[in-house]
Amino acid sequence: MLDRGRSNPINHQMVLDLANAIKDLETDKEVGGVIITGKPGFFSSGIDLMEAYDYNEEQVKQFWTDFLALPQALASFKKPLVAAISGHSPAGGCVIALCCDYRVMAEGQFIIGLNEIPVGIIVPDSIFNLYSFWLGQNKAYQYIMEGKLLTVAEALRDGLIDDMVTQEELMASAEKKIRAYMQMNRVTWSTSKLNLRKELIGKLNADQTENLTIMLKQWWAPATRKGLEMMIENLKAKSAKS
Amino acid sequence: MLDRGRSNPINHQMVLDLANAIKDLETDKEVGGVIITGKPGFFSSGIDLMEAYDYNEEQVKQFWTDFLALPQALASFKKPLVAAISGHSPAGGCVIALCCDYRVMAEGQFIIGLNEIPVGIIVPDSIFNLYSFWLGQNKAYQYIMEGKLLTVAEALRDGLIDDMVTQEELMASAEKKIRAYMQMNRVTWSTSKLNLRKELIGKLNADQTENLTIMLKQWWAPATRKGLEMMIENLKAKSAKS
Amino acid sequence: MLDRGRSNPINHQMVLDLANAIKDLETDKEVGGVIITGKPGFFSSGIDLMEAYDYNEEQVKQFWTDFLALPQALASFKKPLVAAISGHSPAGGCVIALCCDYRVMAEGQFIIGLNEIPVGIIVPDSIFNLYSFWLGQNKAYQYIMEGKLLTVAEALRDGLIDDMVTQEELMASAEKKIRAYMQMNRVTWSTSKLNLRKELIGKLNADQTENLTIMLKQWWAPATRKGLEMMIENLKAKSAKS
């Protein structure tokens, strides 16, 4: 379960914790499958921009390096991995969900999608490949290029999520699915999973150095910094009200 | 026409016969295009598990080697190739249909799809690429990982088949389509076909040694043998009733 | 704006002009984005078969070489590129539209699609990759192999176009979209665009020598020449009437 503050924003520590947890769960023989969930209202609000804004050059570099490595680790997880999306799931929150085998989302006024571009963050091809695996290239392209956030109903219609249930049914629904996966022979299921993801994982594992260099340069561009400042002001204002 | 017993199960001999037939039909100048069909009720029930269960180590290895080579041969066939799916078409039956240019299926309480995983058989990436060519990666992934068998209506909705007609209209419908293809200039049509399948054929032709090693190991695993025994008992019981 | 005769047929000069224009627009700092449009009734009728029929061997070779290089140039354009499809858009007209980020089309009895095969022209894999980027592989394959031309409503349903508006609203709609793209940070948007198209552009840039050799051989085949003659007769008869 993602558990960091009200909205589960992803900071560097959380990236490392998640990567470590998934490594442990993979080797733990007691664990047959894993459900990732958040809190009612928020699966994860994505990257913690308030914290990341204050990272220095070295910290930002390390943060993005580790964040881009996270989909590799999650997408290559050998056991069944189901996302029980308990609320909002933009940007980085959506990326985590995309790595899972199956996505069930709670009904409600929630949004999900990759809205990096309006925030000023460059989308690497690895993330596009992950998005288009589920959405197809057409919708993945159009949605990323306009920074679209989808409602739960839109996400279901477009195949970004596989099922929509009430908040109360969310965990039961995720468990039902993971049990169905676990009923299959584990070697057959797990080997087939990695076969089906072979091309995708290959793309996620491709060298990200060039992408990183460009992303970092753009991160420190005055326009991006200004955009982030405005967003953070907004978040603080919202946070003060709620 | 597939013709082996009531349900056209695929044994080693049938794989070899089909591969040879397709080679002969390709060079036969009298042949403009080919329709593959089965019997009313069964297109093909897939791999003949009863026979394959009794293959020895060398026979199983040769069988799987030749079976994995079949999609390469069928998918690279230069002339129009249409599947007239006359009935049930799970697993191996579905694979044969997937190699064709066009699939028309008879209405009825039939099923079609790749249900290898519940049977304990590993799905290689080549078969996933073939499935996702028609279904898209999302549905291909979800359906394989849960071993889903689709109704005829579902197959039509998802693009797994291109048309659904009555059993009586089946051959006429397949012939109509193949004649439309044959009206085009043969060189233009055939060269374009191979162009459009270039990436797919490249993936089907990729070395399968690693896949085979893992599949064979899993074939002989006690859990798989036990699963096959139970399936065969079921098939025998059904067969005795009918 | 495409402007050549009544129906904007594409001859060699137009290919060169378009390639040059796009190069100039890319470096022109006053230009934030580009809309490609045609005339009411015709976006572009595709390759100018009447003129191309009369090209000699060297001219045909040069024409096809430059025409196959056009999608590379258009698809790699760094700025927002929107197609305002003002009317018919078969074959080459459709190819130009496919390179854009977004396609809006005028309502009306217009057709759009890749109908090369019935005309006797071989479709290279690069064009299939472009088509299937938007349509998915299933529809792209079926439509190309039967030479299907889509109505505007069908094109919208299948994602070949992104919006359908009246002829009067066409330019305003294209401008609205391009302004939305231009509101984003230019470096972020443009870098992301090229990231998302990385694989597609790689395929478009692949060496076309082998394709060209086969296409040219088929261009000069008596059957193709005869087909072109019949088409040209038809076009002249139509043209005389209108």
XYZ file of C-alpha atoms in Angstrom:
726
model
C 0.000 0.000 0.000
C 1.235 3.441 -0.912
C 1.230 5.519 2.270
C 2.760 8.953 2.284
C 0.710 11.932 3.411
C -2.832 12.567 2.199
C -2.245 12.089 -1.530
C 0.710 9.703 -1.715
C 2.993 12.018 -3.671
C 6.095 10.235 -4.922
C 9.398 11.535 -3.560
C 12.825 9.967 -3.974
C 12.510 7.893 -0.807
C 9.215 6.429 -1.951
C 10.713 5.422 -5.315
C 13.510 3.579 -3.524
C 11.130 2.000 -0.992
C 8.802 0.789 -3.730
C 11.691 -0.660 -5.769
C 13.020 -2.458 -2.700
C 9.622 -3.718 -1.622
C 8.959 -5.210 -5.033
C 12.339 -6.925 -5.003
C 11.603 -8.450 -1.589
C 8.111 -9.534 -2.584
C 9.475 -11.263 -5.660
C 11.766 -13.534 -3.669
C 9.397 -14.050 -0.736
C 8.032 -17.559 -1.199
C 5.008 -16.806 0.970
C 3.830 -14.181 -1.514
C 1.834 -15.414 -4.498
C 0.860 -12.033 -5.888
C 0.755 -8.345 -4.990
C -1.923 -5.663 -4.949
C -0.796 -2.037 -5.049
C -3.318 0.413 -3.651
C -3.491 3.918 -2.175
C -5.937 5.723 0.078
C -9.598 6.439 -0.621
C -9.416 9.504 -2.835
C -5.802 9.177 -3.917
C -3.938 6.259 -5.488
C -0.982 8.597 -5.922
C -0.878 12.226 -6.959
C 2.313 11.538 -8.923
C 5.708 13.011 -8.339
C 5.982 15.179 -5.222
C 6.654 18.437 -7.049
C 6.940 20.470 -3.863
C 9.788 18.317 -2.629
C 11.375 17.726 -6.037
C 11.417 21.484 -6.701
C 13.868 21.870 -3.833
C 16.195 19.037 -4.888
C 19.638 20.199 -5.937
C 21.197 19.246 -9.258
C 22.614 15.945 -8.035
C 19.419 15.026 -6.182
C 17.230 15.732 -9.195
C 19.463 13.628 -11.390
C 19.372 10.718 -8.968
C 15.641 11.085 -8.481
C 14.857 10.926 -12.220
C 17.331 8.090 -12.767
C 15.652 6.009 -10.100
C 12.146 7.036 -11.150
C 12.758 5.955 -14.762
C 14.146 2.644 -13.492
C 10.983 1.957 -11.472
C 8.783 0.862 -14.444
C 11.502 -1.632 -15.414
C 11.366 -3.216 -11.963
C 7.571 -3.160 -11.687
C 6.876 -4.336 -15.250
C 9.299 -7.277 -14.898
C 7.765 -8.473 -11.632
C 7.217 -12.190 -12.122
C 4.146 -12.635 -9.940
C 0.637 -11.320 -10.515
C 0.558 -7.561 -9.850
C -2.806 -5.821 -9.618
C -3.494 -2.111 -9.130
C -6.457 -1.259 -6.905
C -6.727 2.398 -7.878
C -8.429 4.026 -4.937
C -8.619 7.571 -6.294
C -6.754 10.178 -8.316
C -3.878 8.739 -10.281
C -2.238 11.324 -12.543
C 1.287 11.222 -14.015
C 3.613 9.141 -11.815
C 0.600 7.527 -10.108
C -0.650 6.411 -13.500
C 2.800 5.085 -14.466
C 2.803 2.753 -11.456
C -0.651 1.449 -12.361
C 0.424 0.903 -16.000
C 3.095 -1.595 -14.904
C 0.536 -3.926 -13.337
C -1.173 -6.896 -14.987
C -4.638 -5.599 -14.226
C -6.171 -2.315 -13.084
C -9.412 -1.938 -11.159
C -10.442 1.600 -10.167
C -12.917 3.020 -7.682
C -15.915 4.945 -9.012
C -15.853 8.642 -8.205
C -14.805 12.048 -9.484
C -11.220 10.837 -9.981
C -8.778 11.425 -12.780
C -6.073 9.251 -14.281
C -3.631 9.780 -17.142
C -0.282 11.148 -18.239
C -0.380 14.931 -17.921
C 3.375 15.522 -17.876
C 3.547 17.881 -20.884
C 1.304 20.666 -19.473
C 3.424 20.498 -16.287
C 6.543 21.023 -18.424
C 7.988 17.533 -18.026
C 9.243 15.667 -21.112
C 7.702 12.234 -21.767
C 10.324 9.609 -22.699
C 9.570 6.928 -25.306
C 9.672 4.199 -22.647
C 6.622 5.702 -20.920
C 4.833 6.081 -24.272
C 5.462 2.389 -24.985
C 3.961 1.482 -21.632
C 0.927 3.715 -22.216
C 0.320 2.511 -25.777
C 0.608 -1.130 -24.700
C -2.803 -0.651 -23.045
C -4.331 2.280 -24.954
C -3.007 1.659 -28.465
C -0.673 4.146 -30.135
C -3.388 6.519 -31.392
C -4.990 7.326 -28.036
C -1.659 7.136 -26.173
C -0.211 9.733 -28.568
C -3.194 12.088 -28.589
C -3.703 11.944 -24.829
C -0.037 12.531 -23.980
C 0.386 15.364 -26.494
C -2.584 17.246 -25.039
C -1.895 16.151 -21.449
C -5.340 14.624 -21.093
C -6.592 13.392 -17.744
C -9.370 10.823 -18.056
C -12.411 10.270 -15.866
C -12.879 6.775 -14.485
C -15.546 6.048 -17.108
C -13.281 7.247 -19.924
C -10.414 5.165 -18.572
C -12.642 2.078 -18.616
C -13.912 2.810 -22.139
C -10.364 3.221 -23.469
C -8.872 0.186 -21.737
C -6.639 2.234 -19.443
C -8.351 0.393 -16.575
C -9.941 -3.053 -16.771
C -12.781 -2.636 -14.306
C -14.623 0.019 -12.296
C -16.220 -0.810 -8.939
C -17.344 1.044 -5.819
C -14.705 2.087 -3.285
C -16.108 -0.576 -0.936
C -15.692 -3.363 -3.475
C -12.232 -2.256 -4.617
C -9.990 -4.601 -2.631
C -12.313 -7.588 -2.965
C -12.339 -7.098 -6.716
C -8.552 -6.882 -6.916
C -8.204 -9.957 -4.720
C -10.645 -11.922 -6.857
C -8.558 -11.206 -9.931
C -5.266 -12.033 -8.296
C -6.670 -15.319 -6.996
C -7.782 -16.224 -10.516
C -4.219 -15.628 -11.748
C -2.813 -17.622 -8.817
C -4.978 -20.622 -9.642
C -2.916 -21.186 -12.781
C 0.360 -23.074 -12.652
C 2.873 -20.513 -11.391
C 5.720 -21.374 -13.760
C 3.424 -21.408 -16.808
C 1.767 -18.134 -15.836
C 4.952 -16.312 -14.886
C 6.998 -17.476 -17.892
C 4.156 -16.538 -20.238
C 3.846 -13.109 -18.581
C 7.500 -12.344 -19.240
C 7.176 -13.699 -22.805
C 4.226 -11.409 -23.525
C 6.107 -8.439 -22.056
C 9.420 -9.298 -23.718
C 9.323 -6.442 -26.241
C 7.889 -3.960 -23.739
C 10.477 -4.798 -21.077
C 13.222 -4.553 -23.696
C 12.062 -1.009 -24.452
C 11.820 -0.080 -20.762
C 15.346 -1.419 -20.221
C 16.836 0.585 -23.093
C 19.511 3.028 -22.071
C 17.875 6.211 -20.711
C 21.028 8.369 -20.600
C 20.087 10.515 -23.581
C 16.518 10.960 -22.384
C 17.759 11.870 -18.927
C 20.182 14.500 -20.183
C 17.430 16.272 -22.119
C 14.868 15.904 -19.341
C 17.235 17.335 -16.760
C 18.169 20.273 -18.964
C 14.472 21.026 -19.422
C 13.805 20.556 -15.692
C 16.192 23.411 -14.908
C 14.943 25.672 -17.716
C 13.533 28.927 -16.280
C 10.155 28.313 -17.953
C 9.798 24.924 -16.249
C 10.886 26.299 -12.885
C 8.303 29.074 -13.203
C 5.600 26.558 -14.176
C 6.460 24.417 -11.174
C 6.357 27.443 -8.878
C 2.858 28.304 -10.080
C 1.695 24.715 -9.639
C 3.110 24.573 -6.138
C 1.361 27.836 -5.240
C -1.873 26.267 -6.452
C -1.294 23.061 -4.502
C -0.559 25.037 -1.340
C -3.690 27.132 -1.776
C -5.796 23.994 -2.271
C -4.130 22.281 0.640
C -4.834 25.262 2.924
C -8.516 25.159 2.013
C -9.024 21.420 2.540
C -9.772 -28.753 -45.283
C -8.718 -29.991 -41.877
C -9.905 -33.598 -41.579
C -8.845 -35.725 -38.637
C -11.497 -37.401 -36.484
C -14.526 -35.560 -35.169
C -12.799 -32.469 -33.841
C -9.660 -32.123 -35.976
C -7.178 -32.313 -33.124
C -3.652 -31.452 -34.240
C -1.093 -34.229 -33.915
C 2.457 -34.255 -35.254
C 1.453 -35.793 -38.581
C -1.169 -33.111 -39.158
C 1.383 -30.342 -38.499
C 3.701 -31.858 -41.104
C 0.864 -32.443 -43.581
C -0.374 -28.874 -43.221
C 3.135 -27.432 -43.660
C 3.667 -29.548 -46.767
C 0.263 -28.768 -48.225
C 0.833 -25.029 -47.845
C 4.230 -25.361 -49.563
C 2.668 -27.222 -52.498
C -0.238 -24.776 -52.793
C 2.183 -21.858 -52.890
C 4.010 -23.171 -55.950
C 0.937 -24.601 -57.695
C 0.180 -22.156 -60.484
C -3.425 -23.317 -60.726
C -4.079 -22.125 -57.181
C -4.963 -18.463 -56.731
C -5.807 -18.565 -53.053
C -6.594 -20.996 -50.250
C -9.439 -21.418 -47.763
C -8.751 -23.388 -44.595
C -11.845 -24.875 -43.010
C -12.848 -27.701 -40.652
C -16.054 -29.616 -40.026
C -19.387 -28.209 -38.879
C -18.889 -27.898 -35.142
C -15.107 -27.992 -35.087
C -12.537 -25.920 -36.966
C -9.875 -27.600 -34.868
C -9.876 -28.472 -31.187
C -6.179 -27.551 -31.005
C -3.302 -29.815 -30.148
C -4.231 -33.479 -29.756
C -3.424 -33.711 -26.058
C -4.342 -37.387 -25.825
C -1.773 -38.302 -28.444
C 0.822 -35.723 -27.394
C 0.635 -36.942 -23.791
C 2.051 -40.286 -24.946
C 4.897 -38.810 -27.041
C 8.341 -39.607 -25.673
C 10.920 -36.921 -24.996
C 12.264 -36.831 -28.540
C 8.793 -36.907 -30.088
C 7.542 -34.043 -27.918
C 10.574 -31.981 -28.807
C 10.081 -32.577 -32.513
C 6.357 -31.942 -32.252
C 6.763 -28.550 -30.559
C 9.598 -27.574 -32.893
C 7.418 -28.248 -35.916
C 4.309 -26.747 -34.355
C 6.106 -23.464 -33.585
C 7.399 -23.409 -37.176
C 3.867 -23.719 -38.580
C 2.816 -20.070 -38.024
C 5.967 -18.964 -39.886
C 4.962 -21.031 -42.920
C 1.282 -20.068 -42.811
C 1.830 -16.370 -42.108
C 4.361 -16.065 -44.963
C 2.054 -17.707 -47.522
C 2.105 -15.382 -50.516
C -1.414 -16.001 -51.806
C -4.705 -15.022 -50.191
C -5.404 -17.299 -47.216
C -8.855 -17.231 -45.630
C -10.077 -19.147 -42.587
C -13.649 -20.420 -42.758
C -14.019 -21.248 -39.074
C -16.709 -23.904 -38.971
C -16.872 -24.370 -35.219
C -14.801 -24.532 -32.050
C -11.320 -23.152 -32.499
C -9.378 -23.024 -29.229
C -5.577 -22.886 -28.772
C -3.827 -24.454 -31.778
C -6.986 -24.138 -33.882
C -7.035 -20.435 -33.157
C -3.321 -20.129 -34.010
C -3.961 -21.519 -37.511
C -6.815 -19.059 -38.054
C -4.626 -16.157 -36.835
C -2.152 -16.734 -39.681
C -4.797 -16.110 -42.361
C -5.572 -12.828 -44.093
C -9.224 -12.950 -43.149
C -11.386 -14.936 -40.749
C -15.082 -15.655 -41.177
C -16.776 -17.803 -38.501
C -20.017 -19.733 -38.322
C -22.671 -18.578 -35.861
C -23.265 -20.989 -33.018
C -22.288 -21.871 -29.467
C -18.611 -22.031 -30.456
C -15.518 -20.793 -28.716
C -12.250 -19.398 -30.047
C -9.133 -18.057 -28.326
C -5.800 -18.870 -26.749
C -6.419 -20.867 -23.580
C -2.945 -22.380 -23.255
C -2.141 -21.071 -19.773
C -4.988 -22.809 -17.896
C -3.931 -26.032 -19.669
C -0.390 -25.510 -18.323
C 1.251 -24.674 -21.646
C 3.575 -21.651 -21.864
C 2.710 -19.019 -24.489
C 5.773 -17.862 -26.466
C 6.152 -14.229 -27.542
C 5.741 -15.158 -31.208
C 2.167 -16.313 -30.568
C 1.449 -13.150 -28.561
C 2.677 -11.038 -31.472
C 0.346 -12.896 -33.815
C -2.599 -12.502 -31.430
C -1.962 -8.818 -30.753
C -1.607 -8.078 -34.472
C -5.389 -8.577 -34.692
C -6.583 -7.892 -31.125
C -4.213 -5.123 -30.047
C -1.779 -5.675 -27.179
C -4.235 -4.884 -24.378
C -6.857 -7.517 -25.201
C -4.245 -10.019 -26.410
C -2.462 -9.715 -23.055
C -5.541 -9.862 -20.831
C -7.133 -12.733 -22.744
C -3.988 -14.875 -22.804
C -3.141 -14.259 -19.147
C -6.603 -15.379 -18.053
C -6.906 -18.053 -20.761
C -10.106 -16.538 -22.086
C -12.168 -18.320 -24.723
C -14.406 -15.959 -26.687
C -17.891 -16.530 -28.066
C -18.362 -15.894 -31.781
C -20.012 -12.545 -31.041
C -17.149 -11.501 -28.738
C -14.600 -12.556 -31.349
C -16.363 -10.369 -33.918
C -16.565 -7.401 -31.529
C -12.865 -7.628 -30.710
C -11.629 -8.114 -34.281
C -10.434 -11.677 -33.674
C -12.716 -12.624 -36.580
C -13.762 -10.340 -39.440
C -17.259 -11.664 -40.126
C -19.898 -13.962 -38.666
C -22.335 -15.850 -40.921
C -24.543 -18.941 -40.744
C -22.938 -22.365 -41.160
C -24.654 -22.607 -44.561
C -23.191 -19.331 -45.805
C -19.695 -20.012 -44.464
C -17.900 -21.271 -47.561
C -19.666 -18.861 -49.917
C -18.617 -15.985 -47.685
C -14.983 -17.140 -47.582
C -14.976 -17.611 -51.354
C -16.413 -14.153 -51.922
C -13.605 -12.618 -49.920
C -10.883 -14.634 -51.593
C -12.228 -13.732 -55.030
C -12.129 -10.049 -54.091
C -8.449 -10.440 -53.140
C -7.775 -12.370 -56.362
C -9.249 -9.610 -58.486
C -6.271 -7.429 -57.584
C -3.009 -7.677 -59.462
C -1.292 -10.708 -57.939
C 2.208 -9.256 -57.697
C 0.947 -6.000 -56.175
C -1.266 -7.820 -53.673
C 1.256 -10.459 -52.709
C 4.227 -8.081 -52.375
C 2.136 -5.686 -50.300
C 0.952 -8.558 -48.079
C 4.527 -9.532 -47.256
C 5.450 -5.863 -46.731
C 2.616 -5.388 -44.231
C 3.624 -8.598 -42.409
C 7.365 -7.881 -42.524
C 7.716 -7.107 -38.822
C 5.314 -9.873 -37.763
C 7.063 -12.498 -39.894
C 10.426 -11.336 -38.556
C 9.160 -11.976 -35.037
C 7.710 -15.386 -35.960
C 11.027 -16.330 -37.565
C 13.078 -15.380 -34.501
C 15.025 -18.229 -32.969
C 12.717 -20.302 -30.744
C 15.416 -22.403 -29.070
C 15.175 -20.664 -25.720
C 11.380 -20.734 -25.721
C 11.412 -24.407 -26.647
C 13.781 -25.370 -23.852
C 11.570 -23.717 -21.256
C 8.334 -25.026 -22.781
C 9.650 -28.584 -22.869
C 10.866 -28.418 -19.299
C 7.431 -27.240 -18.225
C 5.715 -29.885 -20.402
C 7.426 -32.623 -18.388
C 6.843 -30.976 -14.992
C 4.701 -33.221 -12.764
C 2.076 -30.486 -12.339
C 1.608 -30.198 -16.108
C 1.460 -33.965 -16.581
C -1.186 -34.170 -13.876
C -3.173 -31.336 -15.464
C -3.027 -33.072 -18.828
C -4.161 -36.357 -17.276
C -7.203 -34.638 -15.770
C -8.032 -32.948 -19.077
C -7.742 -36.207 -20.938
C -10.036 -37.935 -18.438
C -12.540 -35.156 -19.054
C -12.226 -35.448 -22.816
C -12.724 -39.202 -22.649
C -15.789 -38.837 -20.449
C -17.273 -36.268 -22.855
C -16.398 -38.420 -25.831
C -18.106 -41.454 -24.261
C -21.295 -39.441 -23.746
C -21.508 -38.012 -27.239
C -2.076 25.087 -48.367
C -1.964 22.539 -51.135
C -2.771 24.374 -54.363
C -2.423 22.612 -57.665
C -5.378 22.438 -60.062
C -8.858 21.486 -58.944
C -7.991 18.382 -56.940
C -4.413 18.978 -55.760
C -2.905 15.935 -57.428
C 0.673 15.322 -56.293
C 3.328 15.516 -59.013
C 7.089 15.508 -58.543
C 7.316 19.286 -58.257
C 4.707 19.332 -55.516
C 6.612 16.699 -53.527
C 9.760 18.819 -53.707
C 7.893 22.039 -52.891
C 6.208 20.449 -49.883
C 9.492 19.011 -48.585
C 11.182 22.393 -48.966
C 8.310 24.315 -47.415
C 8.320 22.084 -44.359
C 12.076 22.535 -43.985
C 11.702 26.332 -44.134
C 8.779 26.348 -41.708
C 10.764 24.299 -39.238
C 13.562 26.845 -38.995
C 11.348 29.930 -39.266
C 11.196 31.338 -35.749
C 8.002 33.241 -36.495
C 6.179 29.970 -37.106
C 4.797 28.185 -34.051
C 2.869 25.479 -35.884
C 1.555 24.557 -39.329
C -1.850 23.633 -40.742
C -1.925 21.715 -44.022
C -5.159 22.083 -45.937
C -6.501 21.789 -49.496
C -9.510 23.195 -51.327
C -13.157 22.659 -50.477
C -13.871 19.273 -52.016
C -10.301 18.074 -52.310
C -7.541 17.812 -49.712
C -5.466 16.022 -52.318
C -6.478 13.395 -54.856
C -3.132 11.646 -54.313
C -0.411 11.064 -56.834
C -0.994 12.760 -60.212
C -1.319 9.551 -62.205
C -1.845 11.376 -65.510
C 1.473 13.142 -65.186
C 3.315 10.238 -63.554
C 2.193 7.901 -66.330
C 4.245 9.965 -68.766
C 7.409 10.093 -66.630
C 10.354 8.234 -68.143
C 12.276 5.597 -66.237
C 14.616 8.045 -64.520
C 11.806 10.471 -63.679
C 9.647 7.746 -62.150
C 12.556 6.542 -60.058
C 13.272 10.037 -58.796
C 9.602 10.721 -58.167
C 9.088 7.611 -56.032
C 12.364 8.170 -54.186
C 11.297 11.667 -53.218
C 7.707 10.670 -52.496
C 8.800 7.929 -50.082
C 11.109 10.435 -48.372
C 8.229 12.877 -47.794
C 6.644 11.040 -44.819
C 10.076 11.042 -43.126
C 10.271 14.826 -43.414
C 6.644 15.470 -42.440
C 6.536 12.980 -39.561
C 9.754 14.380 -38.051
C 8.525 17.990 -38.149
C 9.228 19.361 -34.685
C 6.365 21.833 -34.447
C 2.643 21.106 -34.195
C 1.341 19.950 -37.589
C -2.405 19.719 -38.116
C -4.267 18.496 -41.200
C -7.446 20.382 -42.071
C -8.830 17.849 -44.539
C -11.100 19.871 -46.795
C -12.355 17.046 -48.985
C -11.318 13.834 -50.747
C -8.052 12.451 -49.478
C -7.220 9.074 -51.040
C -3.772 7.416 -51.297
C -1.021 10.086 -51.346
C -3.429 12.666 -49.901
C -4.099 10.361 -46.988
C -0.363 9.737 -46.493
C 0.250 13.463 -45.995
C -2.571 13.676 -43.443
C -1.199 10.626 -41.583
C 2.065 12.443 -40.853
C 0.310 15.201 -38.897
C -0.269 15.338 -35.154
C -4.006 15.788 -35.543
C -6.559 15.425 -38.331
C -9.841 17.324 -38.578
C -12.009 16.653 -41.657
C -14.904 18.448 -43.293
C -18.287 16.737 -43.329
C -19.448 15.704 -46.783
C -19.480 12.854 -49.293
C -15.686 12.594 -49.146
C -13.429 9.571 -49.036
C -10.100 8.984 -47.327
C -7.821 5.946 -47.127
C -5.045 3.947 -48.738
C -6.364 2.455 -51.990
C -3.002 1.787 -53.632
C -3.445 -1.956 -54.191
C -6.512 -1.769 -56.481
C -4.616 0.857 -58.503
C -1.743 -1.608 -58.861
C 0.725 0.197 -56.612
C 2.660 -1.761 -53.978
C 2.327 -0.556 -50.370
C 5.697 -0.447 -48.552
C 5.978 -1.385 -44.881
C 6.805 2.205 -43.917
C 3.343 3.352 -45.054
C 1.711 0.452 -43.213
C 3.518 1.475 -40.032
C 2.226 5.011 -40.426
C -1.327 3.809 -41.067
C -1.345 1.314 -38.203
C 0.039 3.925 -35.793
C -3.420 5.541 -35.948
C -5.708 2.674 -36.997
C -4.098 -0.263 -35.205
C -2.602 -3.159 -37.159
C -5.865 -5.060 -37.686
C -7.800 -2.306 -39.475
C -4.694 -0.974 -41.233
C -4.049 -4.442 -42.656
C -7.610 -5.232 -43.687
C -8.216 -1.811 -45.218
C -4.971 -1.751 -47.215
C -5.349 -5.319 -48.477
C -8.833 -4.587 -49.819
C -8.021 -1.025 -50.865
C -10.798 0.401 -48.714
C -11.751 4.064 -48.923
C -13.544 5.309 -45.816
C -16.353 7.809 -45.489
C -15.745 10.723 -43.129
C -17.920 9.082 -40.472
C -16.033 5.784 -40.792
C -12.715 7.605 -40.586
C -13.836 9.267 -37.345
C -15.105 5.981 -35.879
C -11.811 4.212 -36.664
C -9.505 6.997 -35.433
C -8.147 7.781 -38.894
C -9.320 11.347 -38.229
C -9.714 12.975 -34.819
C -12.649 15.267 -35.483
C -15.350 15.990 -38.075
C -16.746 19.513 -38.520
C -18.535 21.524 -41.219
C -16.502 22.941 -44.075
C -17.082 26.413 -42.591
C -15.683 25.431 -39.196
C -12.703 23.504 -40.597
C -9.940 26.088 -40.300
C -11.164 27.466 -36.972
C -11.172 23.946 -35.577
C -7.639 23.240 -36.818
C -6.436 26.554 -35.409
C -8.022 25.871 -32.045
C -6.138 22.596 -31.801
C -2.833 24.049 -32.887
C -3.164 26.895 -30.381
C -3.775 24.351 -27.616
C -0.538 22.589 -28.589
C 1.291 25.936 -28.769
C 0.232 26.858 -25.252
C 2.517 24.147 -23.922
C 6.208 24.764 -23.396
C 7.734 24.381 -26.860
C 10.803 22.374 -25.872
C 8.781 20.011 -23.701
C 6.119 19.508 -26.376
C 8.518 19.122 -29.268
C 10.963 16.795 -27.494
C 8.091 14.645 -26.285
C 6.623 14.525 -29.815
C 9.860 13.166 -31.230
C 10.154 10.720 -28.304
C 6.677 9.356 -28.953
C 7.433 9.017 -32.682
C 10.923 7.580 -32.177
C 10.054 4.055 -33.298
C 7.772 5.247 -36.117
C 10.372 7.675 -37.476
C 13.009 4.955 -37.252
C 10.831 2.766 -39.465
C 10.121 5.593 -41.927
C 13.861 6.293 -42.147
C 14.769 2.667 -42.887
C 16.487 2.125 -46.212
C 13.856 2.011 -48.992
C 16.147 0.734 -51.779
C 14.709 -2.768 -51.848
C 11.125 -1.513 -51.717
C 11.852 0.949 -54.497
C 13.361 -1.663 -56.804
C 10.285 -3.880 -56.493
C 7.834 -0.959 -56.743
C 9.507 0.354 -59.888
C 9.559 -3.063 -61.528
C 5.842 -3.406 -60.815
C 5.179 0.180 -62.016
C 6.492 -0.746 -65.468
C 4.735 -4.130 -65.613
C 2.287 -4.232 -68.553
C -0.631 -5.027 -66.238
C 0.026 -1.908 -64.152
C 0.456 0.279 -67.222
C -2.849 -1.006 -68.572
C -4.560 -0.379 -65.229
C -3.200 3.166 -65.139
C -4.379 3.779 -68.719
C -7.899 2.715 -67.788
C -7.873 4.914 -64.686
C -6.668 7.888 -66.671
C -9.395 7.361 -69.274
C -11.895 7.391 -66.422
C -10.421 10.528 -64.872
C -10.506 12.318 -68.243
C -14.114 11.302 -68.843
C -15.090 12.564 -65.367
C -13.110 15.728 -65.851
C -14.817 16.409 -69.197
C -18.223 16.075 -67.564
C -17.561 18.332 -64.583
